[in-house]
């Protein structure tokens, strides 16, 4: 009878009759203003009141932005995600690593951002439990609600959540206030500033599933004909009375069919206590519920299938919470002899390192842009993403789960202090149910400890903790060349084969498993074929000899050929997929961006993207470089290259054959030609048959703009703009100025063009402005907008 009653209650909960959990997106309708990092008096008097948030729980003397009576009507209206550094100018004396934006200790007036949001809570919600969750604030944040200090987080990459139940005005207005201080850098790359990830308000009953309280380990058996699903649910009792708690967990497939179900043992929770509710389990000792299902639909690269675990919490016989958690069933292994295996099949990791910023929006990337970025990389055959060098955003992990991308989730800072271990735990606890994650990374290129015995000890301690937090996954550590930090980890992470004697190390450590956590792309600026260092442009290093490696050309092939020809090596992650702001090495100002992405800052491909597409995909690929708009180089000898996966390629320049050559696997072909405007044609052959033809022509001037539109589910639209001549050909050296205008009700979130020396204003000062002056770089530009309805973008006639 008890089971029947619980089943009826469960059915009612799924129909929302008893469901009591609401997860409310809290991104809209914030206000923003700069503070001051060096003078509290200029920082809205933060903490300078007679009695303040540091001396009283909620002082009547509070007058700063955290006070409900503070007037923020003059502050800028914004929505999240928001990166306040995007709006700052560039300066030569600013931080090289952060792209010469005027943020940091030299700029106290523009390194602190204040945020306020006013919201109401219904009177009838008194008695509910409320928590606010920030996916990421950069950095050194402080959070208040109605003048009460909730806490803060030093790192800009860790999520933070606060119980605000007792601080709320029920039936009235409430204010959440955030101070973000980006004075000090946490990484050596652009990091932005402010509330740059999503924010959430969660409403539950006092007895509820704890934040990150559901743990799911789902694995198929050896032949993948069945799978065990293990679920643990942590329930919190945030009421003032004892509660007898049960949990009913049901597993649904993607079509909504029930595939497994379980009912826990009741457990008594004291007030303000949280614990795993023990399940019915045949072994009787595990805190996990274990069920076996037949013929599971496995999560894989080609079919990233997701199940849902629904946990219904019962307190004293009543349904009080319903929690849903997506997960995938897959088996992940690293082998000393077979490399990486997904569901018992060998998979070579074809990966990129990625930072978390994009043209026009900086670190505050909308979900639609996250999807756009992953899909652009997948077009090249990519299957793996290394979060460099910090925990990823939950939104990006959701994208990787849904699109079938493997992930190394990376810890920001290595160490064994309480803060560093708790930071590692927060990352693992938050992200553990994402099927896309295959490795936890403990750190990256810790030069100070890589060669020291202390490095081995630190890595060993961190490995033990990571295994305790998640026994289902291996851990790695990325070394630049030092031997110690990779000794105790499960999978050695090698940054660059030219720096790590991997073959020799395999002889010394025959049991070691490994992956190439970084390899060079050798890229330069898109469409640039002659160095112009004075102005910040670098041609591709692939077309210049690498003196460290016997004058090797096309250095991108070094890393891939190494891993592709060694079955025991799991694969590699190239540095990088997209360009990113900052760390423009070896360039300095006026360069503001790194130039090592195979895609530029907007996602427009460079030549090296086609090298990898040829190596990573089975479709015929043939790409010629350089383009043939080489004005000023008439009569000069030009090296014409082809990237291809054909058996042979024949090249024609202005109608004359320069010969047919066999195509070395995963390499390149070169012909010498005297430059004269005209046409270059390459013909690719497989098995003696012509399969693909590629043509590059000298174009006319740009006379029009064509757009490719990508519309996301979050109301964000990405316009990729191509400048074309009167024949409709993309003009690869066109840098025309453009005047754009969007339709009524459309907000311009930002724009870019892939120029690594970009120093323009990236978005309107007033979010209501519908017009903007932009420019293309080497034939392309990009505009990102947001609207509730289908937007319209108008591009005025081109200006040279």
Short mmCIF file of C-alpha atoms in Angstrom, two decimals, residues 77-559:
data_model
loop_
_atom_site.label_atom_id
_atom_site.label_comp_id
_atom_site.label_asym_id
_atom_site.label_seq_id
_atom_site.Cartn_x
_atom_site.Cartn_y
_atom_site.Cartn_z
CA UNK A 77 20.64 49.03 -17.43
CA UNK A 78 22.10 45.68 -18.46
CA UNK A 79 21.27 42.00 -18.72
CA UNK A 80 23.54 39.14 -17.85
CA UNK A 81 25.93 37.66 -18.86
CA UNK A 82 27.85 40.93 -18.75
CA UNK A 83 31.57 41.63 -19.11
CA UNK A 84 32.25 45.24 -18.16
CA UNK A 85 35.78 45.17 -19.61
CA UNK A 86 34.34 44.98 -23.14
CA UNK A 87 33.37 48.65 -22.86
CA UNK A 88 36.84 49.80 -21.85
CA UNK A 89 39.35 51.34 -24.27
CA UNK A 90 42.74 49.90 -25.19
CA UNK A 91 46.05 51.42 -24.07
CA UNK A 92 49.64 50.47 -24.80
CA UNK A 93 50.63 50.66 -21.13
CA UNK A 94 47.84 48.28 -20.06
CA UNK A 95 48.30 44.56 -19.40
CA UNK A 96 49.73 42.60 -22.33
CA UNK A 97 48.24 39.35 -21.08
CA UNK A 98 44.75 40.86 -20.91
CA UNK A 99 44.78 42.40 -24.37
CA UNK A 100 45.77 45.96 -23.42
CA UNK A 101 42.34 46.74 -21.99
CA UNK A 102 42.36 49.45 -19.32
CA UNK A 103 41.59 47.13 -16.42
CA UNK A 104 43.83 46.05 -13.55
CA UNK A 105 45.83 47.66 -10.79
CA UNK A 106 46.86 50.60 -12.98
CA UNK A 107 43.20 51.53 -13.52
CA UNK A 108 41.34 51.60 -10.18
CA UNK A 109 38.49 53.64 -11.69
CA UNK A 110 37.58 50.90 -14.19
CA UNK A 111 38.47 47.68 -12.39
CA UNK A 112 35.54 47.40 -9.97
CA UNK A 113 32.01 46.80 -11.19
CA UNK A 114 28.88 47.16 -9.04
CA UNK A 115 25.63 45.39 -9.91
CA UNK A 116 22.15 45.77 -8.44
CA UNK A 117 18.87 44.01 -9.16
CA UNK A 118 15.50 44.76 -7.59
CA UNK A 119 12.97 41.93 -7.41
CA UNK A 120 9.83 41.03 -5.53
CA UNK A 121 8.90 37.90 -3.61
CA UNK A 122 5.24 37.04 -3.07
CA UNK A 123 3.88 37.14 0.46
CA UNK A 124 2.56 33.59 0.08
CA UNK A 125 6.13 32.38 -0.52
CA UNK A 126 7.05 33.07 3.09
CA UNK A 127 8.03 29.69 4.47
CA UNK A 128 9.74 28.63 1.24
CA UNK A 129 13.50 28.25 0.90
CA UNK A 130 15.41 30.59 -1.45
CA UNK A 131 18.94 30.37 -2.77
CA UNK A 132 20.76 32.58 -5.27
CA UNK A 133 23.35 30.98 -7.54
CA UNK A 134 26.06 32.70 -9.58
CA UNK A 135 27.72 30.54 -12.24
CA UNK A 136 30.70 32.88 -12.29
CA UNK A 137 31.72 36.40 -11.23
CA UNK A 138 35.11 37.78 -12.20
CA UNK A 139 36.50 38.23 -9.67
CA UNK A 140 37.01 38.73 -5.90
CA UNK A 141 33.27 39.11 -5.51
CA UNK A 142 31.07 40.21 -2.63
CA UNK A 143 27.33 39.60 -2.54
CA UNK A 144 24.61 41.29 -0.46
CA UNK A 145 20.85 40.80 -0.27
CA UNK A 146 18.82 43.59 1.33
CA UNK A 147 21.98 44.89 2.98
CA UNK A 148 22.95 41.53 4.48
CA UNK A 149 26.38 40.33 3.45
CA UNK A 150 26.04 36.81 2.00
CA UNK A 151 29.66 36.06 1.21
CA UNK A 152 32.16 36.19 -1.61
CA UNK A 153 34.44 34.17 -3.83
CA UNK A 154 38.02 35.04 -4.70
CA UNK A 155 38.12 33.06 -7.94
CA UNK A 156 36.28 34.24 -11.01
CA UNK A 157 35.75 30.69 -12.24
CA UNK A 158 33.91 29.01 -9.39
CA UNK A 159 30.17 29.04 -8.89
CA UNK A 160 28.78 30.35 -5.61
CA UNK A 161 25.37 30.01 -4.01
CA UNK A 162 23.81 31.55 -0.91
CA UNK A 163 20.80 30.82 1.26
CA UNK A 164 18.91 34.13 1.30
CA UNK A 165 15.66 32.85 2.86
CA UNK A 166 15.91 34.81 6.09
CA UNK A 167 16.99 38.04 4.37
CA UNK A 168 14.00 38.47 2.06
CA UNK A 169 11.08 40.88 2.27
CA UNK A 170 8.04 38.73 1.52
CA UNK A 171 5.35 40.69 -0.22
CA UNK A 172 7.80 43.51 -0.93
CA UNK A 173 10.86 44.64 -2.84
CA UNK A 174 14.28 43.07 -2.46
CA UNK A 175 17.72 44.06 -3.70
CA UNK A 176 20.65 41.84 -4.57
CA UNK A 177 23.95 43.69 -4.89
CA UNK A 178 27.27 42.40 -6.23
CA UNK A 179 30.71 43.95 -6.22
CA UNK A 180 33.25 42.42 -8.64
CA UNK A 181 36.89 43.46 -8.43
CA UNK A 182 39.08 42.62 -11.44
CA UNK A 183 42.10 44.56 -10.14
CA UNK A 184 44.26 41.46 -9.95
CA UNK A 185 44.63 38.91 -12.71
CA UNK A 186 43.87 35.26 -12.09
CA UNK A 187 45.15 34.06 -15.47
CA UNK A 188 47.63 35.24 -18.08
CA UNK A 189 44.96 35.73 -20.73
CA UNK A 190 41.92 37.97 -21.14
CA UNK A 191 39.44 37.34 -18.31
CA UNK A 192 36.97 40.22 -18.45
CA UNK A 193 35.16 41.42 -15.36
CA UNK A 194 31.77 41.29 -13.67
CA UNK A 195 28.88 38.82 -13.59
CA UNK A 196 29.87 37.20 -16.85
CA UNK A 197 27.96 33.91 -16.45
CA UNK A 198 24.33 33.12 -15.69
CA UNK A 199 22.59 33.81 -12.38
CA UNK A 200 19.70 31.81 -10.90
CA UNK A 201 17.16 32.09 -8.10
CA UNK A 202 15.95 28.76 -6.72
CA UNK A 203 12.74 28.42 -4.71
CA UNK A 204 12.02 25.17 -2.88
CA UNK A 205 10.40 23.88 0.25
CA UNK A 206 12.63 23.89 3.35
CA UNK A 207 13.26 20.18 2.83
CA UNK A 208 14.85 19.90 -0.60
CA UNK A 209 17.58 18.39 -2.71
CA UNK A 210 20.82 20.21 -1.91
CA UNK A 211 22.66 22.31 -4.47
CA UNK A 212 24.78 19.88 -6.55
CA UNK A 213 23.33 17.18 -4.33
CA UNK A 214 22.60 14.53 -6.97
CA UNK A 215 25.46 12.29 -8.08
CA UNK A 216 24.95 9.91 -10.99
CA UNK A 217 27.40 7.29 -12.24
CA UNK A 218 26.05 5.45 -15.26
CA UNK A 219 28.18 2.86 -17.00
CA UNK A 220 27.52 0.12 -19.54
CA UNK A 221 28.87 -3.38 -19.03
CA UNK A 222 31.76 -4.69 -21.13
CA UNK A 223 29.67 -5.55 -24.18
CA UNK A 224 27.37 -2.51 -23.71
CA UNK A 225 24.22 -4.69 -23.63
CA UNK A 226 23.24 -3.42 -20.20
CA UNK A 227 24.15 -0.56 -17.88
CA UNK A 228 24.28 0.09 -14.17
CA UNK A 229 22.96 3.42 -12.96
CA UNK A 230 24.05 4.57 -9.52
CA UNK A 231 22.34 7.59 -7.99
CA UNK A 232 22.98 9.37 -4.70
CA UNK A 233 20.74 12.20 -3.52
CA UNK A 234 21.68 14.61 -0.75
CA UNK A 235 18.61 16.09 0.94
CA UNK A 236 18.75 19.14 3.18
CA UNK A 237 16.36 19.97 5.94
CA UNK A 238 16.44 23.77 6.22
CA UNK A 239 13.33 23.86 8.36
CA UNK A 240 13.21 24.19 12.14
CA UNK A 241 11.67 20.78 12.70
CA UNK A 242 12.76 17.19 12.33
CA UNK A 243 11.70 15.59 9.05
CA UNK A 244 11.42 11.92 8.07
CA UNK A 245 12.66 11.89 4.47
CA UNK A 246 12.43 9.47 1.56
CA UNK A 247 13.50 9.87 -2.06
CA UNK A 248 11.85 8.22 -5.05
CA UNK A 249 14.16 8.33 -8.07
CA UNK A 250 12.93 7.50 -11.55
CA UNK A 251 15.07 7.30 -14.68
CA UNK A 252 13.51 8.46 -17.95
CA UNK A 253 14.89 8.05 -21.43
CA UNK A 254 14.86 10.95 -23.90
CA UNK A 255 11.44 9.89 -25.16
CA UNK A 256 9.91 10.07 -21.69
CA UNK A 257 9.76 6.34 -21.00
CA UNK A 258 10.52 5.03 -17.51
CA UNK A 259 13.56 2.73 -17.63
CA UNK A 260 14.36 2.41 -13.91
CA UNK A 261 12.91 3.36 -10.56
CA UNK A 262 13.87 3.18 -6.91
CA UNK A 263 12.60 4.09 -3.47
CA UNK A 264 14.94 5.00 -0.64
CA UNK A 265 15.01 3.95 2.97
CA UNK A 266 13.42 6.66 5.15
CA UNK A 267 15.88 8.78 7.10
CA UNK A 268 15.31 11.30 9.84
CA UNK A 269 16.93 14.65 9.24
CA UNK A 270 17.40 17.13 12.03
CA UNK A 271 16.84 20.85 11.46
CA UNK A 272 19.54 22.40 9.23
CA UNK A 273 20.97 18.99 8.40
CA UNK A 274 21.89 17.63 5.00
CA UNK A 275 22.63 14.00 4.17
CA UNK A 276 22.37 11.28 1.58
CA UNK A 277 19.11 9.42 1.97
CA UNK A 278 20.03 5.74 2.01
CA UNK A 279 18.52 3.74 -0.82
CA UNK A 280 17.14 0.27 -1.16
CA UNK A 281 20.21 -1.62 -2.25
CA UNK A 282 20.86 -5.29 -2.42
CA UNK A 283 24.30 -4.80 -0.88
CA UNK A 284 22.88 -2.72 1.94
CA UNK A 285 26.01 -0.64 2.47
CA UNK A 286 26.32 1.74 -0.46
CA UNK A 287 24.93 5.24 -0.37
CA UNK A 288 24.05 4.77 -4.04
CA UNK A 289 20.87 3.44 -5.57
CA UNK A 290 21.92 0.84 -8.12
CA UNK A 291 19.73 -0.31 -10.96
CA UNK A 292 20.51 -2.19 -14.15
CA UNK A 293 18.85 -1.47 -17.47
CA UNK A 294 19.04 -3.49 -20.66
CA UNK A 295 20.05 -2.24 -24.09
CA UNK A 296 20.93 1.28 -22.99
CA UNK A 297 21.20 4.08 -25.53
CA UNK A 298 24.81 5.12 -25.01
CA UNK A 299 26.09 8.66 -25.02
CA UNK A 300 28.60 8.95 -27.87
CA UNK A 301 30.12 11.48 -30.25
CA UNK A 302 27.59 10.72 -32.97
CA UNK A 303 24.62 10.15 -30.68
CA UNK A 304 24.91 12.22 -27.49
CA UNK A 305 21.86 10.65 -25.89
CA UNK A 306 20.73 12.00 -22.52
CA UNK A 307 18.61 10.39 -19.84
CA UNK A 308 16.94 12.25 -16.96
CA UNK A 309 16.91 11.28 -13.30
CA UNK A 310 13.88 12.66 -11.45
CA UNK A 311 14.25 12.68 -7.67
CA UNK A 312 11.04 13.22 -5.69
CA UNK A 313 11.64 14.08 -2.05
CA UNK A 314 9.09 13.03 0.55
CA UNK A 315 9.04 14.65 3.99
CA UNK A 316 6.69 13.24 6.62
CA UNK A 317 4.66 11.56 3.89
CA UNK A 318 4.30 14.58 1.58
CA UNK A 319 6.01 15.45 -1.69
CA UNK A 320 8.16 18.50 -1.02
CA UNK A 321 10.66 18.66 -3.89
CA UNK A 322 11.15 17.39 -7.43
CA UNK A 323 14.64 17.60 -8.89
CA UNK A 324 15.64 16.76 -12.46
CA UNK A 325 19.17 15.94 -13.56
CA UNK A 326 20.31 15.02 -17.08
CA UNK A 327 23.07 12.47 -17.59
CA UNK A 328 24.48 10.09 -20.17
CA UNK A 329 25.42 6.43 -20.08
CA UNK A 330 28.92 5.87 -21.41
CA UNK A 331 32.17 4.14 -20.56
CA UNK A 332 35.41 6.11 -20.61
CA UNK A 333 38.84 4.52 -20.33
CA UNK A 334 42.42 5.50 -20.97
CA UNK A 335 44.68 2.61 -21.92
CA UNK A 336 48.47 2.38 -21.91
CA UNK A 337 48.32 0.49 -25.22
CA UNK A 338 45.09 1.58 -26.94
CA UNK A 339 44.86 5.25 -26.02
CA UNK A 340 41.40 6.62 -25.31
CA UNK A 341 38.32 4.40 -25.46
CA UNK A 342 34.70 5.51 -25.48
CA UNK A 343 32.24 2.66 -25.00
CA UNK A 344 35.07 0.18 -25.64
CA UNK A 345 35.89 1.74 -29.01
CA UNK A 346 39.19 3.46 -29.69
CA UNK A 347 38.70 7.17 -30.30
CA UNK A 348 41.54 9.51 -31.16
CA UNK A 349 41.12 12.84 -29.37
CA UNK A 350 40.94 15.61 -31.97
CA UNK A 351 40.86 18.56 -29.66
CA UNK A 352 41.36 22.25 -29.12
CA UNK A 353 42.29 24.32 -26.15
CA UNK A 354 39.79 27.12 -25.67
CA UNK A 355 39.56 30.26 -23.59
CA UNK A 356 36.15 31.67 -22.79
CA UNK A 357 35.86 34.97 -24.67
CA UNK A 358 34.45 35.98 -28.05
CA UNK A 359 34.46 39.05 -30.24
CA UNK A 360 32.04 41.77 -29.16
CA UNK A 361 30.91 40.13 -25.92
CA UNK A 362 34.21 39.27 -24.23
CA UNK A 363 33.81 36.71 -21.45
CA UNK A 364 30.05 37.31 -21.23
CA UNK A 365 29.19 34.79 -23.92
CA UNK A 366 25.48 34.15 -24.64
CA UNK A 367 24.40 30.51 -24.94
CA UNK A 368 23.78 30.83 -28.68
CA UNK A 369 27.38 31.92 -29.19
CA UNK A 370 28.60 28.96 -27.13
CA UNK A 371 26.68 26.66 -29.48
CA UNK A 372 27.98 28.55 -32.52
CA UNK A 373 31.58 28.13 -31.38
CA UNK A 374 31.28 24.39 -30.83
CA UNK A 375 29.50 23.84 -34.14
CA UNK A 376 32.20 25.79 -35.99
CA UNK A 377 34.84 23.52 -34.51
CA UNK A 378 32.84 20.38 -35.23
CA UNK A 379 32.83 21.31 -38.92
CA UNK A 380 36.57 20.57 -38.83
CA UNK A 381 36.13 17.10 -37.31
CA UNK A 382 36.92 18.23 -33.77
CA UNK A 383 35.68 16.05 -30.89
CA UNK A 384 37.39 17.26 -27.72
CA UNK A 385 37.58 20.51 -25.74
CA UNK A 386 40.13 21.41 -23.08
CA UNK A 387 38.95 24.21 -20.78
CA UNK A 388 42.07 26.35 -20.65
CA UNK A 389 42.86 26.99 -17.87
CA UNK A 390 39.88 27.08 -15.55
CA UNK A 391 36.58 25.35 -14.81
CA UNK A 392 34.16 25.74 -17.70
CA UNK A 393 30.82 27.48 -17.51
CA UNK A 394 27.88 25.14 -16.86
CA UNK A 395 26.25 26.51 -20.02
CA UNK A 396 29.19 25.39 -22.16
CA UNK A 397 29.21 21.96 -20.54
CA UNK A 398 25.53 21.61 -21.42
CA UNK A 399 26.42 22.39 -25.04
CA UNK A 400 29.16 19.75 -25.06
CA UNK A 401 26.77 17.20 -23.52
CA UNK A 402 24.15 17.86 -26.17
CA UNK A 403 26.48 18.02 -29.18
CA UNK A 404 28.75 15.10 -28.34
CA UNK A 405 32.05 16.75 -27.40
CA UNK A 406 34.60 15.27 -24.97
CA UNK A 407 35.91 17.62 -22.28
CA UNK A 408 38.91 18.08 -20.03
CA UNK A 409 37.60 20.26 -17.20
CA UNK A 410 40.55 22.09 -15.68
CA UNK A 411 41.23 23.36 -12.19
CA UNK A 412 42.52 26.93 -12.07
CA UNK A 413 45.25 26.76 -9.44
CA UNK A 414 47.26 23.82 -8.17
CA UNK A 415 47.98 23.37 -4.48
CA UNK A 416 46.96 21.60 -1.29
CA UNK A 417 45.74 24.48 0.87
CA UNK A 418 42.19 24.33 2.15
CA UNK A 419 41.11 26.92 -0.41
CA UNK A 420 42.78 25.15 -3.33
CA UNK A 421 41.38 21.73 -2.44
CA UNK A 422 37.93 23.19 -1.82
CA UNK A 423 38.13 24.88 -5.24
CA UNK A 424 38.92 21.52 -6.85
CA UNK A 425 36.01 19.99 -4.96
CA UNK A 426 33.61 22.72 -6.08
CA UNK A 427 34.48 22.13 -9.73
CA UNK A 428 34.07 18.37 -9.48
CA UNK A 429 30.93 18.51 -7.33
CA UNK A 430 29.24 20.94 -9.72
CA UNK A 431 30.24 19.29 -13.01
CA UNK A 432 30.36 15.58 -12.14
CA UNK A 433 27.14 14.54 -13.92
CA UNK A 434 28.15 15.86 -17.33
CA UNK A 435 28.82 12.86 -19.60
CA UNK A 436 31.06 15.00 -21.80
CA UNK A 437 33.76 15.23 -19.12
CA UNK A 438 36.42 12.54 -19.52
CA UNK A 439 39.22 13.97 -17.36
CA UNK A 440 39.71 16.33 -14.45
CA UNK A 441 42.85 18.41 -14.91
CA UNK A 442 44.68 19.41 -11.73
CA UNK A 443 46.62 22.21 -13.36
CA UNK A 444 48.66 23.55 -16.25
CA UNK A 445 52.36 24.29 -16.71
CA UNK A 446 53.24 24.93 -13.08
CA UNK A 447 56.82 25.80 -13.93
CA UNK A 448 57.81 26.36 -10.30
CA UNK A 449 57.04 22.78 -9.28
CA UNK A 450 57.26 20.71 -12.50
CA UNK A 451 60.92 19.87 -11.87
CA UNK A 452 60.71 19.67 -8.10
CA UNK A 453 59.86 16.76 -5.82
CA UNK A 454 57.27 19.04 -4.24
CA UNK A 455 55.42 19.00 -7.56
CA UNK A 456 55.06 15.23 -7.39
CA UNK A 457 53.82 15.42 -3.80
CA UNK A 458 51.30 18.16 -4.58
CA UNK A 459 50.01 16.29 -7.63
CA UNK A 460 49.71 13.07 -5.61
CA UNK A 461 47.69 14.76 -2.86
CA UNK A 462 45.43 16.49 -5.36
CA UNK A 463 44.94 13.20 -7.23
CA UNK A 464 43.83 11.49 -4.02
CA UNK A 465 41.30 14.25 -3.34
CA UNK A 466 39.99 14.20 -6.91
CA UNK A 467 39.46 10.44 -6.72
CA UNK A 468 37.64 10.89 -3.44
CA UNK A 469 35.39 13.57 -4.92
CA UNK A 470 34.76 11.50 -8.07
CA UNK A 471 35.95 7.88 -8.18
CA UNK A 472 34.56 7.42 -11.69
CA UNK A 473 37.07 9.56 -13.65
CA UNK A 474 40.81 9.77 -14.19
CA UNK A 475 42.83 12.91 -13.56
CA UNK A 476 45.60 14.57 -15.53
CA UNK A 477 48.16 17.33 -15.08
CA UNK A 478 49.55 19.29 -18.05
CA UNK A 479 53.31 19.73 -17.97
CA UNK A 480 55.37 22.01 -20.17
CA UNK A 481 58.28 19.58 -19.86
CA UNK A 482 58.92 19.02 -16.16
CA UNK A 483 58.73 15.33 -15.17
CA UNK A 484 57.42 15.36 -11.61
CA UNK A 485 53.79 16.51 -11.73
CA UNK A 486 52.71 13.78 -14.16
CA UNK A 487 54.18 10.90 -12.14
CA UNK A 488 51.24 10.36 -9.73
CA UNK A 489 48.32 11.23 -12.04
CA UNK A 490 46.31 8.73 -14.08
CA UNK A 491 46.96 10.32 -17.48
CA UNK A 492 50.06 12.35 -18.25
CA UNK A 493 49.29 15.61 -20.00
CA UNK A 494 52.10 16.63 -22.37
CA UNK A 495 52.25 20.19 -23.64
CA UNK A 496 54.10 20.01 -26.98
CA UNK A 497 56.04 17.04 -28.30
CA UNK A 498 58.97 19.32 -29.08
CA UNK A 499 59.30 19.98 -25.33
CA UNK A 500 58.51 16.52 -23.96
CA UNK A 501 60.52 13.38 -24.95
CA UNK A 502 57.36 11.28 -24.97
CA UNK A 503 58.77 8.21 -26.68
CA UNK A 504 61.64 8.08 -24.20
CA UNK A 505 59.29 8.59 -21.28
CA UNK A 506 57.20 5.64 -22.47
CA UNK A 507 60.28 3.48 -22.11
CA UNK A 508 60.88 4.74 -18.58
CA UNK A 509 57.18 4.57 -17.61
CA UNK A 510 55.71 1.71 -19.67
CA UNK A 511 52.46 1.71 -17.68
CA UNK A 512 51.81 5.41 -18.29
CA UNK A 513 48.75 6.65 -20.19
CA UNK A 514 49.02 9.98 -21.94
CA UNK A 515 47.39 12.73 -24.00
CA UNK A 516 48.79 15.76 -25.76
CA UNK A 517 47.23 18.56 -23.77
CA UNK A 518 48.73 21.24 -26.02
CA UNK A 519 50.18 21.28 -29.54
CA UNK A 520 50.93 24.27 -31.72
CA UNK A 521 48.79 25.28 -34.68
CA UNK A 522 51.48 27.64 -35.95
CA UNK A 523 48.78 30.07 -37.05
CA UNK A 524 49.08 33.78 -37.69
CA UNK A 525 46.56 36.46 -38.62
CA UNK A 526 43.79 35.37 -40.99
CA UNK A 527 44.55 36.34 -44.59
CA UNK A 528 48.01 37.76 -43.79
CA UNK A 529 50.88 36.25 -45.82
CA UNK A 530 53.69 38.71 -45.13
CA UNK A 531 54.90 39.71 -41.68
CA UNK A 532 54.00 43.20 -40.54
CA UNK A 533 55.15 43.11 -36.93
CA UNK A 534 55.26 46.88 -36.63
CA UNK A 535 51.51 46.98 -37.11
CA UNK A 536 50.86 43.83 -35.07
CA UNK A 537 50.31 41.27 -37.86
CA UNK A 538 52.06 37.93 -38.07
CA UNK A 539 51.96 35.60 -41.04
CA UNK A 540 51.43 31.93 -40.31
CA UNK A 541 54.44 30.37 -38.63
CA UNK A 542 53.70 27.26 -40.66
CA UNK A 543 55.15 28.99 -43.72
CA UNK A 544 58.40 29.83 -41.94
CA UNK A 545 61.06 27.31 -40.82
CA UNK A 546 61.06 26.18 -37.18
CA UNK A 547 64.70 26.44 -36.17
CA UNK A 548 64.01 24.38 -33.04
CA UNK A 549 63.08 21.43 -35.25
CA UNK A 550 65.66 21.33 -38.05
CA UNK A 551 63.92 24.07 -40.03
CA UNK A 552 60.63 22.18 -40.19
CA UNK A 553 57.86 23.79 -42.21
CA UNK A 554 54.13 23.41 -41.51
CA UNK A 555 54.73 22.89 -37.82
CA UNK A 556 51.02 22.13 -37.21
CA UNK A 557 51.67 18.66 -38.65
CA UNK A 558 54.30 17.85 -36.03
CA UNK A 559 51.84 17.33 -33.22
#
